[in-house]
Amino acid sequence: MILRLCHTRKGMVIDTITLQIKGFEIDKKYLGRFQFLPSSKQSPDRYVFNQAKNSPDYTPNITIRMIKKIDGSYYTESIEIQFSAPKVFYGTNYFGISEKDFEKLTELLEEKLEQIFEGKVITKNLLRFADIKNLAFAYNFILSDYPDLISFLKLIPFSSVGKRYKKAKHTYYTEQDEFGFCGRLYNKQISFKLYGKGVETINNATTTQELDVKRRIKNKELPFNVLRIEITFQHRTPLKKHLATLTDKNDKRERSFYEVFSNNLAQKILQKSFDEIMNELDITALDLPIYSMDECFGICQRAGFSQYDAYALMGRSLMVRQAGALQLKLTSDNYYDRRIRSETDKRLNKILELHPLPSFEFKKIIEECRKQLQEFKVMKPEDFDKQDLANLQ
């Protein structure tokens, strides 16, 4: 019953974000709780505040960079405030926030900063117009009908996630006892992750609110089968370029906090990334080999595939399962013109459009996630109010 309720309220807009404020002086009398780090070749003097490990209350991390003047005094070069927006709001990012929560979020963040600085230094207005240094868009899927998320997650590293960036590409899958989560970083500018949020919350809960969510998940008061997608712009340059394509085409302008807090913007970015990674050809290739060769031929024959096309799709499927879609592309390009490979993929995609195959288990999960991304509704604590549940029962 809880999961049926969740099915209509899901999602998340923004998670981790780093705000940067320049040209605002900080008096050292407000830095009593900060650690001083002297300058090095890479950076000037810094004052740093980091959340204490296993702290029961969530707080942002702050880095203040100071430049020494000729007379020996200092001026503030920049103030960087890194935080998880849902954690500021709830103490946990198991739940989400939407654009309508922005004003309340800035109030709560202002209060937390006042405690850290032991004085009202950073105001709501400064926060609203602060520049964005990096940013993560995230979304939670409730998959009540698909309890075995681990088998699904283990297939993700075999999907294609774009081009390599300076030969740097990292794929990892970690497992803890019967739990696990899958993550994927495909270049140094933008990262993609897909993992079990219920699992991650149980394994890593530290704040009072996270521990309460952990307890409620174990008591089956909150859903465990929550799949989370995160798209992180790790630097301001790729973020500005990406936002420019969706807004004013100006890829030089700094983006402010209030500008990016948009459901519509987050939805577009998450949908585009999800569709790029979970493309039809790769998903079909990953789904098909779970059947025997006899079953595969039968499936292709009933769909109207020619024998040649059945060979082509089944061969591609076996190679994708063996090495992954991205590695298949890279290896193929070592021996054949990449334009030929691209044309071959387009041909297979066209065949799949004309002769669609059944939706197997892997593809069904993808379709359910895509449906929920289109609905794009935020999962709130009040969605699990006992009175609401009682009314449904």
mmCIF file of C-alpha atoms in Angstrom:
data_model
loop_
_atom_site.group_PDB
_atom_site.id
_atom_site.type_symbol
_atom_site.label_atom_id
_atom_site.label_comp_id
_atom_site.label_asym_id
_atom_site.label_seq_id
_atom_site.Cartn_x
_atom_site.Cartn_y
_atom_site.Cartn_z
ATOM 1 C CA MET A 1 0.000 0.000 0.000
ATOM 2 C CA ILE A 2 2.849 2.378 0.854
ATOM 3 C CA LEU A 3 4.490 1.720 -2.494
ATOM 4 C CA ARG A 4 1.264 2.359 -4.402
ATOM 5 C CA LEU A 5 1.073 5.724 -2.643
ATOM 6 C CA CYS A 6 4.707 6.435 -3.547
ATOM 7 C CA HIS A 7 3.910 5.739 -7.172
ATOM 8 C CA THR A 8 2.265 9.153 -7.494
ATOM 9 C CA ARG A 9 4.805 11.217 -5.552
ATOM 10 C CA LYS A 10 8.425 10.831 -6.488
ATOM 11 C CA GLY A 11 11.558 12.630 -7.400
ATOM 12 C CA MET A 12 14.073 15.233 -6.525
ATOM 13 C CA VAL A 13 15.295 18.368 -8.244
ATOM 14 C CA ILE A 14 18.688 19.427 -6.862
ATOM 15 C CA ASP A 15 20.930 17.607 -4.418
ATOM 16 C CA THR A 16 24.569 18.611 -3.854
ATOM 17 C CA ILE A 17 25.537 22.124 -4.896
ATOM 18 C CA THR A 18 28.459 24.504 -4.327
ATOM 19 C CA LEU A 19 27.719 28.237 -4.167
ATOM 20 C CA GLN A 20 30.491 30.775 -4.656
ATOM 21 C CA ILE A 21 30.340 34.350 -3.384
ATOM 22 C CA LYS A 22 33.028 36.786 -4.533
ATOM 23 C CA GLY A 23 33.850 40.301 -3.400
ATOM 24 C CA PHE A 24 32.326 39.917 0.069
ATOM 25 C CA GLU A 25 34.628 40.560 3.009
ATOM 26 C CA ILE A 26 34.576 38.242 6.029
ATOM 27 C CA ASP A 27 35.881 39.579 9.336
ATOM 28 C CA LYS A 28 38.138 37.053 11.066
ATOM 29 C CA LYS A 29 36.122 37.404 14.265
ATOM 30 C CA TYR A 30 33.486 35.193 12.588
ATOM 31 C CA LEU A 31 35.943 32.379 11.831
ATOM 32 C CA GLY A 32 36.361 30.946 15.325
ATOM 33 C CA ARG A 33 34.928 27.556 14.285
ATOM 34 C CA PHE A 34 37.033 27.365 11.119
ATOM 35 C CA GLN A 35 40.316 25.520 10.565
ATOM 36 C CA PHE A 36 43.140 27.627 9.102
ATOM 37 C CA LEU A 37 45.079 26.079 6.197
ATOM 38 C CA PRO A 38 48.162 28.062 5.095
ATOM 39 C CA SER A 39 48.803 28.822 1.446
ATOM 40 C CA SER A 40 50.468 26.417 -0.963
ATOM 41 C CA LYS A 41 51.482 26.499 -4.612
ATOM 42 C CA GLN A 42 47.954 25.490 -5.574
ATOM 43 C CA SER A 43 45.899 27.765 -3.336
ATOM 44 C CA PRO A 44 45.992 30.845 -1.071
ATOM 45 C CA ASP A 45 45.350 30.817 2.677
ATOM 46 C CA ARG A 46 42.068 29.118 3.476
ATOM 47 C CA TYR A 47 39.648 28.888 6.354
ATOM 48 C CA VAL A 48 37.672 25.654 6.223
ATOM 49 C CA PHE A 49 34.622 24.370 8.061
ATOM 50 C CA ASN A 50 33.690 20.712 7.476
ATOM 51 C CA GLN A 51 30.881 18.767 9.054
ATOM 52 C CA ALA A 52 32.128 16.570 11.894
ATOM 53 C CA LYS A 53 32.191 12.856 11.084
ATOM 54 C CA ASN A 54 29.069 11.032 12.317
ATOM 55 C CA SER A 55 27.523 14.356 13.367
ATOM 56 C CA PRO A 56 23.853 14.024 14.418
ATOM 57 C CA ASP A 57 23.004 17.307 12.648
ATOM 58 C CA TYR A 58 23.702 18.140 9.016
ATOM 59 C CA THR A 59 25.763 21.263 8.262
ATOM 60 C CA PRO A 60 27.226 22.671 5.019
ATOM 61 C CA ASN A 61 30.971 22.630 4.272
ATOM 62 C CA ILE A 62 32.555 26.049 3.777
ATOM 63 C CA THR A 63 35.868 27.142 2.253
ATOM 64 C CA ILE A 64 36.986 30.783 2.488
ATOM 65 C CA ARG A 65 39.987 31.834 0.413
ATOM 66 C CA MET A 66 42.034 34.781 1.693
ATOM 67 C CA ILE A 67 44.589 36.784 -0.304
ATOM 68 C CA LYS A 68 47.367 38.584 1.574
ATOM 69 C CA LYS A 69 47.798 42.289 0.791
ATOM 70 C CA ILE A 70 51.110 44.128 0.576
ATOM 71 C CA ASP A 71 50.534 45.688 4.002
ATOM 72 C CA GLY A 72 50.124 42.229 5.552
ATOM 73 C CA SER A 73 46.343 42.387 5.928
ATOM 74 C CA TYR A 74 43.934 40.074 4.056
ATOM 75 C CA TYR A 75 40.972 40.384 1.764
ATOM 76 C CA THR A 76 38.417 37.686 1.009
ATOM 77 C CA GLU A 77 38.842 36.262 -2.487
ATOM 78 C CA SER A 78 35.848 33.918 -2.372
ATOM 79 C CA ILE A 79 33.452 32.035 -0.102
ATOM 80 C CA GLU A 80 32.394 28.556 -1.212
ATOM 81 C CA ILE A 81 29.427 26.855 0.448
ATOM 82 C CA GLN A 82 28.888 23.192 -0.406
ATOM 83 C CA PHE A 83 25.721 21.459 0.759
ATOM 84 C CA SER A 84 22.998 18.971 -0.079
ATOM 85 C CA ALA A 85 19.780 20.945 -0.501
ATOM 86 C CA PRO A 86 17.469 18.143 0.738
ATOM 87 C CA LYS A 87 19.736 17.537 3.743
ATOM 88 C CA VAL A 88 19.547 21.213 4.692
ATOM 89 C CA PHE A 89 15.769 20.891 4.408
ATOM 90 C CA TYR A 90 15.205 17.479 6.020
ATOM 91 C CA GLY A 91 18.550 16.255 7.392
ATOM 92 C CA THR A 92 18.408 13.481 4.755
ATOM 93 C CA ASN A 93 18.306 13.367 0.953
ATOM 94 C CA TYR A 94 16.056 10.312 0.909
ATOM 95 C CA PHE A 95 13.234 12.830 0.387
ATOM 96 C CA GLY A 96 13.261 15.604 -2.184
ATOM 97 C CA ILE A 97 12.519 19.268 -2.601
ATOM 98 C CA SER A 98 11.111 21.211 -5.541
ATOM 99 C CA GLU A 99 11.292 24.778 -6.809
ATOM 100 C CA LYS A 100 8.452 25.884 -4.521
ATOM 101 C CA ASP A 101 10.704 25.054 -1.534
ATOM 102 C CA PHE A 102 13.415 27.516 -2.567
ATOM 103 C CA GLU A 103 12.514 30.354 -0.185
ATOM 104 C CA LYS A 104 12.263 28.014 2.795
ATOM 105 C CA LEU A 105 15.550 26.385 1.792
ATOM 106 C CA THR A 106 17.411 29.707 1.751
ATOM 107 C CA GLU A 107 15.974 30.543 5.189
ATOM 108 C CA LEU A 108 17.141 27.225 6.641
ATOM 109 C CA LEU A 109 20.554 27.585 4.994
ATOM 110 C CA GLU A 110 20.884 31.122 6.363
ATOM 111 C CA GLU A 111 20.149 29.792 9.861
ATOM 112 C CA LYS A 112 22.753 27.031 9.585
ATOM 113 C CA LEU A 113 25.370 29.500 8.338
ATOM 114 C CA GLU A 114 24.558 31.864 11.219
ATOM 115 C CA GLN A 115 25.360 29.043 13.660
ATOM 116 C CA ILE A 116 28.629 28.225 11.893
ATOM 117 C CA PHE A 117 29.828 31.846 11.706
ATOM 118 C CA GLU A 118 28.370 32.615 15.149
ATOM 119 C CA GLY A 119 26.761 35.664 13.617
ATOM 120 C CA LYS A 120 24.531 36.680 10.713
ATOM 121 C CA VAL A 121 27.139 37.079 7.976
ATOM 122 C CA ILE A 122 25.700 35.362 4.889
ATOM 123 C CA THR A 123 22.143 36.548 4.184
ATOM 124 C CA LYS A 124 19.367 35.030 2.087
ATOM 125 C CA ASN A 125 19.895 37.688 -0.570
ATOM 126 C CA LEU A 126 23.582 36.810 -0.923
ATOM 127 C CA LEU A 127 22.637 33.148 -1.282
ATOM 128 C CA ARG A 128 19.986 33.815 -3.924
ATOM 129 C CA PHE A 129 22.457 35.530 -6.253
ATOM 130 C CA ALA A 130 25.529 33.408 -5.470
ATOM 131 C CA ASP A 131 27.266 31.820 -8.471
ATOM 132 C CA ILE A 132 27.078 28.070 -9.036
ATOM 133 C CA LYS A 133 30.437 26.278 -9.024
ATOM 134 C CA ASN A 134 29.115 22.713 -9.334
ATOM 135 C CA LEU A 135 25.726 21.103 -9.154
ATOM 136 C CA ALA A 136 24.007 17.705 -9.047
ATOM 137 C CA PHE A 137 20.501 17.046 -10.352
ATOM 138 C CA ALA A 138 18.920 13.911 -8.898
ATOM 139 C CA TYR A 139 15.729 11.882 -9.033
ATOM 140 C CA ASN A 140 14.337 8.905 -7.113
ATOM 141 C CA PHE A 141 12.372 6.108 -8.791
ATOM 142 C CA ILE A 142 10.066 3.901 -6.728
ATOM 143 C CA LEU A 143 10.257 0.389 -8.196
ATOM 144 C CA SER A 144 7.786 -1.601 -6.128
ATOM 145 C CA ASP A 145 7.293 -4.209 -8.852
ATOM 146 C CA TYR A 146 11.028 -4.870 -9.310
ATOM 147 C CA PRO A 147 12.509 -6.056 -5.998
ATOM 148 C CA ASP A 148 15.785 -7.359 -7.487
ATOM 149 C CA LEU A 149 17.510 -4.033 -8.176
ATOM 150 C CA ILE A 150 20.994 -5.529 -7.789
ATOM 151 C CA SER A 151 20.676 -7.657 -10.940
ATOM 152 C CA PHE A 152 19.531 -4.543 -12.796
ATOM 153 C CA LEU A 153 22.366 -2.386 -11.444
ATOM 154 C CA LYS A 154 24.999 -4.934 -12.439
ATOM 155 C CA LEU A 155 24.011 -4.411 -16.087
ATOM 156 C CA ILE A 156 24.456 -0.616 -16.028
ATOM 157 C CA PRO A 157 28.268 -0.660 -16.494
ATOM 158 C CA PHE A 158 27.716 -2.444 -19.823
ATOM 159 C CA SER A 159 25.670 0.429 -21.234
ATOM 160 C CA SER A 160 27.190 3.178 -23.342
ATOM 161 C CA VAL A 161 27.905 6.472 -21.608
ATOM 162 C CA GLY A 162 29.316 8.711 -24.304
ATOM 163 C CA LYS A 163 32.888 9.405 -25.339
ATOM 164 C CA ARG A 164 36.031 9.090 -23.293
ATOM 165 C CA TYR A 165 37.479 12.315 -21.941
ATOM 166 C CA LYS A 166 41.276 12.433 -22.215
ATOM 167 C CA LYS A 167 41.299 8.632 -21.945
ATOM 168 C CA ALA A 168 39.754 8.846 -18.475
ATOM 169 C CA LYS A 169 36.777 6.616 -17.836
ATOM 170 C CA HIS A 170 35.855 4.935 -14.581
ATOM 171 C CA THR A 171 33.191 2.345 -13.928
ATOM 172 C CA TYR A 172 32.692 0.774 -10.541
ATOM 173 C CA TYR A 173 30.303 -1.515 -8.793
ATOM 174 C CA THR A 174 30.480 -2.041 -5.042
ATOM 175 C CA GLU A 175 28.687 -4.555 -2.931
ATOM 176 C CA GLN A 176 28.146 -4.686 0.836
ATOM 177 C CA ASP A 177 26.710 -7.917 2.224
ATOM 178 C CA GLU A 178 23.438 -8.518 0.397
ATOM 179 C CA PHE A 179 23.270 -4.837 -0.548
ATOM 180 C CA GLY A 180 25.114 -2.945 -3.241
ATOM 181 C CA PHE A 181 25.043 0.048 -5.485
ATOM 182 C CA CYS A 182 26.353 0.852 -8.915
ATOM 183 C CA GLY A 183 28.032 4.070 -9.955
ATOM 184 C CA ARG A 184 29.555 5.343 -13.152
ATOM 185 C CA LEU A 185 31.789 8.323 -13.913
ATOM 186 C CA TYR A 186 32.231 8.843 -17.614
ATOM 187 C CA ASN A 187 34.381 11.957 -17.802
ATOM 188 C CA LYS A 188 35.959 14.666 -15.678
ATOM 189 C CA GLN A 189 33.252 17.221 -16.384
ATOM 190 C CA ILE A 190 29.930 15.418 -15.998
ATOM 191 C CA SER A 191 29.270 12.281 -13.964
ATOM 192 C CA PHE A 192 26.387 9.842 -13.996
ATOM 193 C CA LYS A 193 25.352 7.604 -11.103
ATOM 194 C CA LEU A 194 22.572 5.103 -10.681
ATOM 195 C CA TYR A 195 22.246 3.259 -7.386
ATOM 196 C CA GLY A 196 19.871 1.920 -4.756
ATOM 197 C CA LYS A 197 18.913 4.802 -2.466
ATOM 198 C CA GLY A 198 17.292 2.550 0.126
ATOM 199 C CA VAL A 199 20.514 0.536 0.314
ATOM 200 C CA GLU A 200 22.720 3.625 0.510
ATOM 201 C CA THR A 201 20.596 5.168 3.281
ATOM 202 C CA ILE A 202 20.789 2.020 5.407
ATOM 203 C CA ASN A 203 24.547 1.681 4.905
ATOM 204 C CA ASN A 204 25.544 5.326 5.408
ATOM 205 C CA ALA A 205 23.007 6.943 7.788
ATOM 206 C CA THR A 206 24.648 9.323 10.309
ATOM 207 C CA THR A 207 22.349 12.264 11.066
ATOM 208 C CA THR A 208 19.379 11.917 13.397
ATOM 209 C CA GLN A 209 16.969 12.185 10.465
ATOM 210 C CA GLU A 210 18.877 9.634 8.358
ATOM 211 C CA LEU A 211 18.857 7.154 11.230
ATOM 212 C CA ASP A 212 15.099 7.661 11.563
ATOM 213 C CA VAL A 213 14.631 7.011 7.825
ATOM 214 C CA LYS A 214 16.815 3.903 8.147
ATOM 215 C CA ARG A 215 14.598 2.631 10.979
ATOM 216 C CA ARG A 216 11.427 3.315 8.999
ATOM 217 C CA ILE A 217 12.783 1.541 5.911
ATOM 218 C CA LYS A 218 13.622 -1.536 7.979
ATOM 219 C CA ASN A 219 10.131 -1.408 9.527
ATOM 220 C CA LYS A 220 8.670 -1.218 6.001
ATOM 221 C CA GLU A 221 7.149 2.172 6.731
ATOM 222 C CA LEU A 222 9.165 3.636 3.834
ATOM 223 C CA PRO A 223 10.045 1.953 0.513
ATOM 224 C CA PHE A 224 13.370 0.125 0.209
ATOM 225 C CA ASN A 225 13.357 -0.342 -3.587
ATOM 226 C CA VAL A 226 14.257 3.235 -4.461
ATOM 227 C CA LEU A 227 16.499 3.692 -7.489
ATOM 228 C CA ARG A 228 18.322 7.013 -7.689
ATOM 229 C CA ILE A 229 19.824 8.772 -10.690
ATOM 230 C CA GLU A 230 22.340 11.616 -10.272
ATOM 231 C CA ILE A 231 23.762 13.850 -12.990
ATOM 232 C CA THR A 232 26.591 15.998 -11.627
ATOM 233 C CA PHE A 233 28.235 18.952 -13.373
ATOM 234 C CA GLN A 234 31.597 18.914 -11.639
ATOM 235 C CA HIS A 235 32.805 22.287 -12.892
ATOM 236 C CA ARG A 236 31.150 25.589 -13.785
ATOM 237 C CA THR A 237 32.222 25.506 -17.468
ATOM 238 C CA PRO A 238 30.254 22.386 -18.523
ATOM 239 C CA LEU A 239 27.338 23.558 -16.373
ATOM 240 C CA LYS A 240 27.227 26.974 -18.067
ATOM 241 C CA LYS A 241 27.481 25.407 -21.520
ATOM 242 C CA HIS A 242 24.745 22.891 -20.812
ATOM 243 C CA LEU A 243 22.385 25.453 -19.281
ATOM 244 C CA ALA A 244 23.018 27.803 -22.211
ATOM 245 C CA THR A 245 21.653 25.191 -24.636
ATOM 246 C CA LEU A 246 18.441 25.021 -22.590
ATOM 247 C CA THR A 247 17.990 28.735 -21.852
ATOM 248 C CA ASP A 248 19.515 31.917 -23.308
ATOM 249 C CA LYS A 249 22.390 30.404 -25.402
ATOM 250 C CA ASN A 250 24.898 32.446 -23.371
ATOM 251 C CA ASP A 251 27.585 29.979 -22.251
ATOM 252 C CA LYS A 252 29.779 32.661 -20.630
ATOM 253 C CA ARG A 253 27.344 34.007 -18.057
ATOM 254 C CA GLU A 254 27.602 32.780 -14.479
ATOM 255 C CA ARG A 255 24.465 31.057 -13.236
ATOM 256 C CA SER A 256 22.878 32.033 -9.922
ATOM 257 C CA PHE A 257 21.363 29.809 -7.252
ATOM 258 C CA TYR A 258 17.777 30.933 -7.851
ATOM 259 C CA GLU A 259 18.108 30.348 -11.629
ATOM 260 C CA VAL A 260 18.928 26.650 -11.448
ATOM 261 C CA PHE A 261 16.270 25.788 -8.868
ATOM 262 C CA SER A 262 13.741 24.820 -11.522
ATOM 263 C CA ASN A 263 11.710 21.631 -11.853
ATOM 264 C CA ASN A 264 11.442 22.081 -15.611
ATOM 265 C CA LEU A 265 15.203 22.568 -16.013
ATOM 266 C CA ALA A 266 16.053 19.573 -13.827
ATOM 267 C CA GLN A 267 13.554 17.385 -15.662
ATOM 268 C CA LYS A 268 14.991 18.254 -19.089
ATOM 269 C CA ILE A 269 18.568 17.539 -17.971
ATOM 270 C CA LEU A 270 17.703 14.254 -16.261
ATOM 271 C CA GLN A 271 15.545 13.021 -19.145
ATOM 272 C CA LYS A 272 18.166 13.861 -21.749
ATOM 273 C CA SER A 273 20.932 12.099 -19.808
ATOM 274 C CA PHE A 274 18.746 9.091 -19.064
ATOM 275 C CA ASP A 275 17.727 8.704 -22.722
ATOM 276 C CA GLU A 276 21.337 8.997 -23.883
ATOM 277 C CA ILE A 277 22.513 6.263 -21.538
ATOM 278 C CA MET A 278 19.460 3.993 -21.783
ATOM 279 C CA ASN A 279 19.160 4.043 -25.569
ATOM 280 C CA GLU A 280 16.976 1.458 -27.301
ATOM 281 C CA LEU A 281 19.718 -0.488 -29.071
ATOM 282 C CA ASP A 282 21.955 -0.963 -26.032
ATOM 283 C CA ILE A 283 19.051 -1.874 -23.761
ATOM 284 C CA THR A 284 17.808 -4.464 -26.262
ATOM 285 C CA ALA A 285 21.330 -5.835 -26.622
ATOM 286 C CA LEU A 286 21.627 -6.214 -22.848
ATOM 287 C CA ASP A 287 18.186 -7.782 -22.498
ATOM 288 C CA LEU A 288 18.285 -10.400 -25.270
ATOM 289 C CA PRO A 289 21.128 -12.746 -24.171
ATOM 290 C CA ILE A 290 19.330 -13.802 -20.987
ATOM 291 C CA TYR A 291 17.446 -16.191 -23.282
ATOM 292 C CA SER A 292 18.807 -19.338 -24.958
ATOM 293 C CA MET A 293 19.886 -19.231 -28.606
ATOM 294 C CA ASP A 294 16.719 -21.108 -29.591
ATOM 295 C CA GLU A 295 14.544 -18.578 -27.758
ATOM 296 C CA CYS A 296 16.450 -15.647 -29.286
ATOM 297 C CA PHE A 297 15.884 -16.950 -32.813
ATOM 298 C CA GLY A 298 12.205 -17.502 -32.023
ATOM 299 C CA ILE A 299 11.831 -13.964 -30.638
ATOM 300 C CA CYS A 300 13.509 -12.415 -33.688
ATOM 301 C CA GLN A 301 11.531 -14.585 -36.139
ATOM 302 C CA ARG A 302 8.186 -13.700 -34.534
ATOM 303 C CA ALA A 303 9.120 -9.995 -34.623
ATOM 304 C CA GLY A 304 9.730 -10.225 -38.388
ATOM 305 C CA PHE A 305 13.539 -10.079 -38.406
ATOM 306 C CA SER A 306 15.364 -11.553 -41.389
ATOM 307 C CA GLN A 307 17.934 -14.244 -40.588
ATOM 308 C CA TYR A 308 20.770 -11.809 -41.320
ATOM 309 C CA ASP A 309 19.308 -9.188 -38.993
ATOM 310 C CA ALA A 310 18.765 -11.800 -36.278
ATOM 311 C CA TYR A 311 22.445 -12.769 -36.564
ATOM 312 C CA ALA A 312 23.481 -9.101 -36.374
ATOM 313 C CA LEU A 313 21.392 -8.309 -33.278
ATOM 314 C CA MET A 314 22.277 -11.510 -31.428
ATOM 315 C CA GLY A 315 25.976 -11.042 -32.186
ATOM 316 C CA ARG A 316 25.873 -7.480 -30.950
ATOM 317 C CA SER A 317 24.038 -8.560 -27.814
ATOM 318 C CA LEU A 318 26.646 -11.176 -26.942
ATOM 319 C CA MET A 319 29.486 -8.691 -27.471
ATOM 320 C CA VAL A 320 27.794 -6.001 -25.366
ATOM 321 C CA ARG A 321 27.279 -8.485 -22.538
ATOM 322 C CA GLN A 322 30.929 -9.520 -22.788
ATOM 323 C CA ALA A 323 32.671 -6.143 -23.033
ATOM 324 C CA GLY A 324 30.045 -3.413 -22.738
ATOM 325 C CA ALA A 325 28.538 -1.115 -25.372
ATOM 326 C CA LEU A 326 31.181 1.584 -25.073
ATOM 327 C CA GLN A 327 34.096 -0.849 -25.328
ATOM 328 C CA LEU A 328 32.435 -2.464 -28.341
ATOM 329 C CA LYS A 329 32.391 0.925 -30.085
ATOM 330 C CA LEU A 330 36.023 1.667 -29.215
ATOM 331 C CA THR A 331 37.226 -1.763 -30.338
ATOM 332 C CA SER A 332 35.197 -1.627 -33.537
ATOM 333 C CA ASP A 333 36.644 1.793 -34.372
ATOM 334 C CA ASN A 334 40.146 0.307 -34.174
ATOM 335 C CA TYR A 335 39.367 -1.938 -37.152
ATOM 336 C CA TYR A 336 36.548 -0.277 -39.105
ATOM 337 C CA ASP A 337 35.586 3.251 -40.040
ATOM 338 C CA ARG A 338 33.447 4.698 -37.249
ATOM 339 C CA ARG A 339 31.054 6.027 -39.863
ATOM 340 C CA ILE A 340 30.322 2.441 -40.908
ATOM 341 C CA ARG A 341 29.711 1.521 -37.268
ATOM 342 C CA SER A 342 27.347 4.474 -36.906
ATOM 343 C CA GLU A 343 25.428 3.473 -40.043
ATOM 344 C CA THR A 344 25.188 -0.117 -38.801
ATOM 345 C CA ASP A 345 23.739 1.089 -35.485
ATOM 346 C CA LYS A 346 21.238 3.295 -37.305
ATOM 347 C CA ARG A 347 20.191 0.324 -39.427
ATOM 348 C CA LEU A 348 19.631 -1.873 -36.360
ATOM 349 C CA ASN A 349 17.673 0.933 -34.675
ATOM 350 C CA LYS A 350 15.481 1.258 -37.765
ATOM 351 C CA ILE A 351 14.842 -2.507 -37.760
ATOM 352 C CA LEU A 352 13.852 -2.343 -34.076
ATOM 353 C CA GLU A 353 11.416 0.470 -34.900
ATOM 354 C CA LEU A 354 9.841 -1.565 -37.707
ATOM 355 C CA HIS A 355 9.966 -4.866 -35.812
ATOM 356 C CA PRO A 356 9.867 -4.093 -32.080
ATOM 357 C CA LEU A 357 10.847 -6.890 -29.735
ATOM 358 C CA PRO A 358 8.967 -7.695 -26.522
ATOM 359 C CA SER A 359 9.900 -5.691 -23.430
ATOM 360 C CA PHE A 360 12.000 -7.997 -21.293
ATOM 361 C CA GLU A 361 12.709 -7.479 -17.576
ATOM 362 C CA PHE A 362 15.603 -5.012 -18.010
ATOM 363 C CA LYS A 363 13.715 -2.922 -20.547
ATOM 364 C CA LYS A 364 10.560 -2.907 -18.402
ATOM 365 C CA ILE A 365 12.512 -1.242 -15.573
ATOM 366 C CA ILE A 366 13.847 1.358 -18.006
ATOM 367 C CA GLU A 367 10.343 2.069 -19.295
ATOM 368 C CA GLU A 368 9.007 2.450 -15.750
ATOM 369 C CA CYS A 369 11.827 4.872 -14.881
ATOM 370 C CA ARG A 370 11.182 6.886 -18.030
ATOM 371 C CA LYS A 371 7.480 7.077 -17.157
ATOM 372 C CA GLN A 372 8.261 8.362 -13.673
ATOM 373 C CA LEU A 373 10.681 10.949 -15.084
ATOM 374 C CA GLN A 374 7.855 12.264 -17.243
ATOM 375 C CA GLU A 375 5.570 12.538 -14.195
ATOM 376 C CA PHE A 376 8.373 14.178 -12.191
ATOM 377 C CA LYS A 377 6.710 14.456 -8.802
ATOM 378 C CA VAL A 378 8.670 15.078 -5.635
ATOM 379 C CA MET A 379 8.675 12.510 -2.814
ATOM 380 C CA LYS A 380 7.937 14.261 0.492
ATOM 381 C CA PRO A 381 7.801 13.045 4.126
ATOM 382 C CA GLU A 382 4.116 13.947 4.293
ATOM 383 C CA ASP A 383 3.435 11.410 1.537
ATOM 384 C CA PHE A 384 3.918 8.762 4.190
ATOM 385 C CA ASP A 385 1.699 10.308 6.835
ATOM 386 C CA LYS A 386 -0.103 7.582 8.794
ATOM 387 C CA GLN A 387 -3.480 9.209 8.256
ATOM 388 C CA ASP A 388 -2.985 9.215 4.472
ATOM 389 C CA LEU A 389 -2.053 5.551 4.549
ATOM 390 C CA ALA A 390 -5.035 4.736 6.756
ATOM 391 C CA ASN A 391 -7.371 6.421 4.260
ATOM 392 C CA LEU A 392 -6.002 4.245 1.463
ATOM 393 C CA GLN A 393 -6.371 1.092 3.521
#
